[in-house]
Amino acid sequence: MQRVENEIARLISECDYDEVTRLFEMLSGGKRLRAKLILKIAPEHEKAPLLAAIVELIHAASLLHDDVIDEALTRRGVPSVNATDGSKTAVMLGDILYSKAFTELVSFDEEIARAIASSVTALSKGEMMDVKMAEEFNSDEAKYLDMLYLKTATLIEAAAIASALLVGKDAHTYGIYGKNLGLSFQIIDDILDITSDATTLGKPAMNDFVEGKCTLPYIYLYDVLADSDKERLINAHAKTIDKSEELWIKEEMTKHKCVEKSFKLAQELSNEAMNAVKDDTALVEILQTMIKRSY
Ligand code: FPP
Ligand code: MG
């Protein structure tokens, strides 16, 4: 991973603008899940750290833009760039990071470059769907999972496909792994938004619903509530939630096992990912660490 950090630092310094270096240093690196995945799939390849750095820059750019779109004041426990330096700066820093990533991508074979580049179109579509869907209460599970796939899983899937292509492994198999890992990862993230506190999350708890996002536990809850309670839930949607409503939602979710049901789906997806790469202990370990995050 040190080689990835070195590559990231090199790409940032090549942007040749001290303001970019200053702002980038303020970002917390995060879990670097995508980079770790690339290194585990293509450990020996000399260009794997560069590919990992490219994907991490794209991911960082997408989060910078996402925080502007969501008007989020914190990211990974520290103030977001839009909070400290304003939305214009956050958008422009995102533009610099992802165009620099694309510039570096041209040094890879076309199939690899295409896999990564097309996933950015997909994740941008996913983000747009997410914003559209947050305008109204959504109770459609399939629609929600389609959006999640685009918004979160496609870049992880593309990272897996691209690194497999780099070392001549079967891209389809690794793609299945990446897609299901990505979906499972995001569902666990959605669960943690409900079950964790603000200090652990580095952002306010139960914030998804306040932002209008009806994640799986909310969809499952809606499904089982009586009509009058369905209305109560819809009324709480996309607003600052008061303590009594927050408590009611949590109690109903506990009663109807909505978090457990969501976790079960995350586990099934994770098993599907595991089955695709059964013999690859390093990749199985990534899945296990991720599932453990939810405890
Ligand atoms: C986080 O979702 C957002 C994403 C995973 C993708 C965002 C994508 C874009 C803004 C498209 C633009 C892409 C580039 C490369 C500039 P979330 O809001 O559900 O999660 P959060 O709680 O971490 O904010
Ligand atoms: Mg967000």
mmCIF file of C-alpha atoms in Angstrom, residues 24-252:
data_model
loop_
_atom_site.group_PDB
_atom_site.id
_atom_site.type_symbol
_atom_site.label_atom_id
_atom_site.label_comp_id
_atom_site.label_asym_id
_atom_site.label_seq_id
_atom_site.Cartn_x
_atom_site.Cartn_y
_atom_site.Cartn_z
ATOM 1 C CA PHE A 24 -5.609 16.984 -0.998
ATOM 2 C CA GLU A 25 -3.568 16.670 2.193
ATOM 3 C CA MET A 26 -6.612 17.775 4.152
ATOM 4 C CA LEU A 27 -8.621 14.803 2.860
ATOM 5 C CA SER A 28 -8.573 11.678 4.957
ATOM 6 C CA GLY A 29 -7.450 8.757 2.797
ATOM 7 C CA GLY A 30 -10.224 6.456 3.955
ATOM 8 C CA LYS A 31 -10.121 2.671 3.843
ATOM 9 C CA ARG A 32 -8.559 2.457 0.364
ATOM 10 C CA LEU A 33 -10.745 -0.594 -0.281
ATOM 11 C CA ARG A 34 -10.461 -0.236 -4.076
ATOM 12 C CA ALA A 35 -6.657 0.061 -3.979
ATOM 13 C CA LYS A 36 -6.311 -2.964 -1.683
ATOM 14 C CA LEU A 37 -8.506 -4.972 -4.021
ATOM 15 C CA ILE A 38 -6.348 -4.102 -7.042
ATOM 16 C CA LEU A 39 -3.138 -5.025 -5.207
ATOM 17 C CA LYS A 40 -4.638 -8.342 -4.102
ATOM 18 C CA ILE A 41 -5.749 -9.245 -7.643
ATOM 19 C CA ALA A 42 -2.577 -8.078 -9.395
ATOM 20 C CA PRO A 43 0.089 -8.196 -6.648
ATOM 21 C CA GLU A 44 3.086 -8.749 -8.901
ATOM 22 C CA HIS A 45 2.296 -6.307 -11.667
ATOM 23 C CA GLU A 46 4.483 -3.198 -11.768
ATOM 24 C CA LYS A 47 1.575 -1.006 -12.865
ATOM 25 C CA ALA A 48 -0.860 -2.199 -10.182
ATOM 26 C CA PRO A 49 0.042 0.655 -7.752
ATOM 27 C CA LEU A 50 -0.580 3.217 -10.522
ATOM 28 C CA LEU A 51 -3.917 1.618 -11.406
ATOM 29 C CA ALA A 52 -4.827 1.657 -7.698
ATOM 30 C CA ALA A 53 -3.823 5.335 -7.395
ATOM 31 C CA ILE A 54 -5.970 6.197 -10.432
ATOM 32 C CA VAL A 55 -9.019 4.473 -8.980
ATOM 33 C CA GLU A 56 -8.507 6.131 -5.568
ATOM 34 C CA LEU A 57 -8.286 9.579 -7.231
ATOM 35 C CA ILE A 58 -11.533 8.896 -9.104
ATOM 36 C CA HIS A 59 -13.153 7.756 -5.861
ATOM 37 C CA ALA A 60 -11.893 10.852 -3.991
ATOM 38 C CA ALA A 61 -13.227 13.083 -6.807
ATOM 39 C CA SER A 62 -16.625 11.412 -6.667
ATOM 40 C CA LEU A 63 -16.821 11.982 -2.886
ATOM 41 C CA LEU A 64 -15.847 15.651 -3.256
ATOM 42 C CA HIS A 65 -18.691 16.128 -5.721
ATOM 43 C CA ASP A 66 -21.052 13.985 -3.674
ATOM 44 C CA ASP A 67 -20.490 16.126 -0.565
ATOM 45 C CA VAL A 68 -21.364 19.241 -2.578
ATOM 46 C CA ILE A 69 -24.505 17.534 -3.920
ATOM 47 C CA ASP A 70 -25.505 16.211 -0.471
ATOM 48 C CA GLU A 71 -24.416 19.453 1.250
ATOM 49 C CA ALA A 72 -22.470 17.266 3.691
ATOM 50 C CA LEU A 73 -20.357 19.119 6.234
ATOM 51 C CA THR A 74 -18.179 16.188 7.256
ATOM 52 C CA ARG A 75 -16.422 13.378 5.445
ATOM 53 C CA ARG A 76 -14.594 10.536 7.174
ATOM 54 C CA GLY A 77 -14.752 12.386 10.471
ATOM 55 C CA VAL A 78 -13.199 15.625 9.247
ATOM 56 C CA PRO A 79 -14.840 18.739 7.777
ATOM 57 C CA SER A 80 -15.576 18.304 4.061
ATOM 58 C CA VAL A 81 -13.783 20.520 1.519
ATOM 59 C CA ASN A 82 -17.090 22.196 0.668
ATOM 60 C CA ALA A 83 -17.426 23.048 4.373
ATOM 61 C CA THR A 84 -13.925 24.483 4.787
ATOM 62 C CA ASP A 85 -13.231 25.986 1.345
ATOM 63 C CA GLY A 86 -16.637 26.193 -0.298
ATOM 64 C CA SER A 87 -18.471 24.201 -2.948
ATOM 65 C CA LYS A 88 -16.752 25.835 -5.915
ATOM 66 C CA THR A 89 -13.344 24.726 -4.648
ATOM 67 C CA ALA A 90 -14.626 21.211 -3.900
ATOM 68 C CA VAL A 91 -16.023 20.846 -7.436
ATOM 69 C CA MET A 92 -12.831 22.138 -9.041
ATOM 70 C CA LEU A 93 -10.584 19.919 -6.903
ATOM 71 C CA GLY A 94 -12.763 16.966 -7.933
ATOM 72 C CA ASP A 95 -12.370 17.961 -11.590
ATOM 73 C CA ILE A 96 -8.591 18.130 -11.259
ATOM 74 C CA LEU A 97 -8.366 14.750 -9.520
ATOM 75 C CA TYR A 98 -10.502 12.859 -11.942
ATOM 76 C CA SER A 99 -9.058 14.420 -15.090
ATOM 77 C CA LYS A 100 -5.552 13.655 -13.784
ATOM 78 C CA ALA A 101 -6.692 10.073 -13.175
ATOM 79 C CA PHE A 102 -7.995 9.842 -16.753
ATOM 80 C CA THR A 103 -4.746 11.272 -18.145
ATOM 81 C CA GLU A 104 -2.843 8.471 -16.406
ATOM 82 C CA LEU A 105 -5.357 5.875 -17.575
ATOM 83 C CA VAL A 106 -4.319 6.319 -21.221
ATOM 84 C CA SER A 107 -1.046 4.521 -20.468
ATOM 85 C CA PHE A 108 -3.018 1.273 -19.951
ATOM 86 C CA ASP A 109 -4.394 -1.134 -22.574
ATOM 87 C CA GLU A 110 -7.651 0.005 -24.129
ATOM 88 C CA GLU A 111 -9.768 -2.710 -22.465
ATOM 89 C CA ILE A 112 -8.534 -1.670 -19.024
ATOM 90 C CA ALA A 113 -8.989 2.044 -19.714
ATOM 91 C CA ARG A 114 -12.476 1.378 -21.070
ATOM 92 C CA ALA A 115 -13.494 -0.647 -18.003
ATOM 93 C CA ILE A 116 -12.511 2.142 -15.608
ATOM 94 C CA ALA A 117 -13.740 5.045 -17.773
ATOM 95 C CA SER A 118 -17.167 3.524 -18.433
ATOM 96 C CA SER A 119 -17.652 2.822 -14.731
ATOM 97 C CA VAL A 120 -17.358 6.565 -14.056
ATOM 98 C CA THR A 121 -20.283 7.190 -16.426
ATOM 99 C CA ALA A 122 -22.184 4.501 -14.512
ATOM 100 C CA LEU A 123 -21.403 5.944 -11.110
ATOM 101 C CA SER A 124 -22.390 9.414 -12.253
ATOM 102 C CA LYS A 125 -25.706 7.982 -13.513
ATOM 103 C CA GLY A 126 -26.117 6.229 -10.166
ATOM 104 C CA GLU A 127 -25.551 9.484 -8.309
ATOM 105 C CA MET A 128 -28.154 11.225 -10.459
ATOM 106 C CA MET A 129 -30.658 8.425 -9.779
ATOM 107 C CA ASP A 130 -29.885 8.647 -6.056
ATOM 108 C CA VAL A 131 -30.660 12.380 -6.050
ATOM 109 C CA LYS A 132 -33.855 11.885 -8.096
ATOM 110 C CA MET A 133 -35.012 9.022 -5.895
ATOM 111 C CA ALA A 134 -34.451 11.064 -2.726
ATOM 112 C CA GLU A 135 -37.087 13.561 -3.879
ATOM 113 C CA GLU A 136 -39.825 11.118 -2.929
ATOM 114 C CA PHE A 137 -40.148 8.193 -0.555
ATOM 115 C CA ASN A 138 -39.037 5.101 -2.479
ATOM 116 C CA SER A 139 -40.311 1.694 -1.422
ATOM 117 C CA ASP A 140 -39.089 -0.227 -4.472
ATOM 118 C CA GLU A 141 -36.270 -2.566 -3.454
ATOM 119 C CA ALA A 142 -35.220 -3.495 -7.012
ATOM 120 C CA LYS A 143 -35.015 0.152 -8.034
ATOM 121 C CA TYR A 144 -32.915 0.880 -4.954
ATOM 122 C CA LEU A 145 -30.512 -1.997 -5.672
ATOM 123 C CA ASP A 146 -30.141 -0.929 -9.334
ATOM 124 C CA MET A 147 -29.146 2.542 -8.152
ATOM 125 C CA LEU A 148 -26.715 1.116 -5.564
ATOM 126 C CA TYR A 149 -25.086 -1.019 -8.206
ATOM 127 C CA LEU A 150 -24.422 2.008 -10.384
ATOM 128 C CA LYS A 151 -23.471 4.423 -7.610
ATOM 129 C CA THR A 152 -21.148 2.225 -5.563
ATOM 130 C CA ALA A 153 -20.553 -1.208 -7.041
ATOM 131 C CA THR A 154 -19.544 -0.279 -10.599
ATOM 132 C CA LEU A 155 -16.224 1.346 -9.662
ATOM 133 C CA ILE A 156 -15.313 -1.601 -7.412
ATOM 134 C CA GLU A 157 -16.373 -4.025 -10.166
ATOM 135 C CA ALA A 158 -14.294 -2.067 -12.701
ATOM 136 C CA ALA A 159 -11.273 -2.066 -10.353
ATOM 137 C CA ALA A 160 -11.551 -5.860 -10.084
ATOM 138 C CA ILE A 161 -11.997 -6.321 -13.854
ATOM 139 C CA ALA A 162 -9.144 -3.946 -14.730
ATOM 140 C CA SER A 163 -6.673 -5.553 -12.323
ATOM 141 C CA ALA A 164 -7.643 -9.037 -13.532
ATOM 142 C CA LEU A 165 -7.033 -7.926 -17.125
ATOM 143 C CA LEU A 166 -3.658 -6.525 -16.093
ATOM 144 C CA VAL A 167 -2.419 -9.973 -15.044
ATOM 145 C CA GLY A 168 -4.417 -12.129 -17.497
ATOM 146 C CA LYS A 169 -6.898 -13.477 -14.924
ATOM 147 C CA ASP A 170 -10.521 -14.118 -15.835
ATOM 148 C CA ALA A 171 -12.125 -10.651 -15.874
ATOM 149 C CA HIS A 172 -15.690 -11.985 -15.710
ATOM 150 C CA THR A 173 -15.082 -13.957 -12.507
ATOM 151 C CA TYR A 174 -13.360 -11.042 -10.787
ATOM 152 C CA GLY A 175 -16.105 -8.732 -12.024
ATOM 153 C CA ILE A 176 -18.711 -10.880 -10.253
ATOM 154 C CA TYR A 177 -16.600 -10.690 -7.107
ATOM 155 C CA GLY A 178 -16.241 -6.880 -7.349
ATOM 156 C CA LYS A 179 -19.900 -6.247 -8.080
ATOM 157 C CA ASN A 180 -21.163 -8.320 -5.160
ATOM 158 C CA LEU A 181 -18.486 -6.997 -2.812
ATOM 159 C CA GLY A 182 -19.543 -3.453 -3.768
ATOM 160 C CA LEU A 183 -23.250 -4.091 -3.234
ATOM 161 C CA SER A 184 -22.676 -5.861 0.057
ATOM 162 C CA PHE A 185 -20.330 -3.084 1.203
ATOM 163 C CA GLN A 186 -22.898 -0.371 0.499
ATOM 164 C CA ILE A 187 -25.718 -2.259 2.219
ATOM 165 C CA ILE A 188 -23.535 -2.573 5.317
ATOM 166 C CA ASP A 189 -22.817 1.151 5.082
ATOM 167 C CA ASP A 190 -26.573 1.779 4.996
ATOM 168 C CA ILE A 191 -27.058 -0.434 8.057
ATOM 169 C CA LEU A 192 -24.285 1.352 9.974
ATOM 170 C CA ASP A 193 -26.005 4.689 9.306
ATOM 171 C CA ILE A 194 -28.853 3.364 11.466
ATOM 172 C CA THR A 195 -27.022 1.266 14.053
ATOM 173 C CA SER A 196 -23.886 3.373 14.754
ATOM 174 C CA ASP A 197 -23.410 6.684 16.528
ATOM 175 C CA ALA A 198 -22.084 9.911 15.021
ATOM 176 C CA THR A 199 -18.600 9.523 16.537
ATOM 177 C CA THR A 200 -18.103 6.093 14.965
ATOM 178 C CA LEU A 201 -19.547 7.205 11.632
ATOM 179 C CA GLY A 202 -17.715 10.517 11.326
ATOM 180 C CA LYS A 203 -21.046 12.014 10.212
ATOM 181 C CA PRO A 204 -24.487 12.394 11.831
ATOM 182 C CA ALA A 205 -26.297 9.094 12.499
ATOM 183 C CA MET A 206 -29.549 8.269 10.658
ATOM 184 C CA ASN A 207 -28.540 10.891 8.155
ATOM 185 C CA ASP A 208 -29.491 8.890 5.054
ATOM 186 C CA PHE A 209 -33.221 9.218 5.708
ATOM 187 C CA VAL A 210 -32.829 12.922 6.553
ATOM 188 C CA GLU A 211 -31.108 13.315 3.151
ATOM 189 C CA GLY A 212 -34.138 11.579 1.609
ATOM 190 C CA LYS A 213 -32.386 8.254 1.030
ATOM 191 C CA CYS A 214 -34.676 5.302 1.656
ATOM 192 C CA THR A 215 -32.121 2.589 2.261
ATOM 193 C CA LEU A 216 -33.015 -1.096 2.566
ATOM 194 C CA PRO A 217 -34.039 -1.127 6.272
ATOM 195 C CA TYR A 218 -36.525 1.693 5.524
ATOM 196 C CA ILE A 219 -37.845 -0.129 2.453
ATOM 197 C CA TYR A 220 -38.324 -3.318 4.473
ATOM 198 C CA LEU A 221 -39.973 -1.367 7.281
ATOM 199 C CA TYR A 222 -42.420 0.324 4.929
ATOM 200 C CA ASP A 223 -43.332 -3.047 3.545
ATOM 201 C CA VAL A 224 -44.555 -4.410 6.897
ATOM 202 C CA LEU A 225 -46.152 -1.318 8.458
ATOM 203 C CA ALA A 226 -49.898 -0.790 8.676
ATOM 204 C CA ASP A 227 -51.257 1.966 6.398
ATOM 205 C CA SER A 228 -51.386 4.665 9.081
ATOM 206 C CA ASP A 229 -47.799 3.901 10.117
ATOM 207 C CA LYS A 230 -46.719 3.889 6.469
ATOM 208 C CA GLU A 231 -47.975 7.457 6.357
ATOM 209 C CA ARG A 232 -46.098 8.325 9.565
ATOM 210 C CA LEU A 233 -42.873 7.010 8.025
ATOM 211 C CA ILE A 234 -43.408 8.930 4.792
ATOM 212 C CA ASN A 235 -44.053 12.096 6.831
ATOM 213 C CA ALA A 236 -40.684 11.726 8.571
ATOM 214 C CA HIS A 237 -38.882 11.322 5.224
ATOM 215 C CA ALA A 238 -36.316 13.920 4.046
ATOM 216 C CA LYS A 239 -36.655 16.156 7.107
ATOM 217 C CA THR A 240 -34.626 16.803 10.221
ATOM 218 C CA ILE A 241 -35.895 14.000 12.335
ATOM 219 C CA ASP A 242 -36.885 14.628 16.000
ATOM 220 C CA LYS A 243 -35.812 12.262 18.758
ATOM 221 C CA SER A 244 -39.234 10.682 19.273
ATOM 222 C CA GLU A 245 -39.636 9.832 15.570
ATOM 223 C CA GLU A 246 -36.073 8.518 15.461
ATOM 224 C CA LEU A 247 -36.857 6.267 18.419
ATOM 225 C CA TRP A 248 -40.122 5.089 16.853
ATOM 226 C CA ILE A 249 -38.386 4.175 13.586
ATOM 227 C CA LYS A 250 -35.639 2.299 15.430
ATOM 228 C CA GLU A 251 -38.143 0.419 17.603
ATOM 229 C CA GLU A 252 -40.256 -0.578 14.603
#
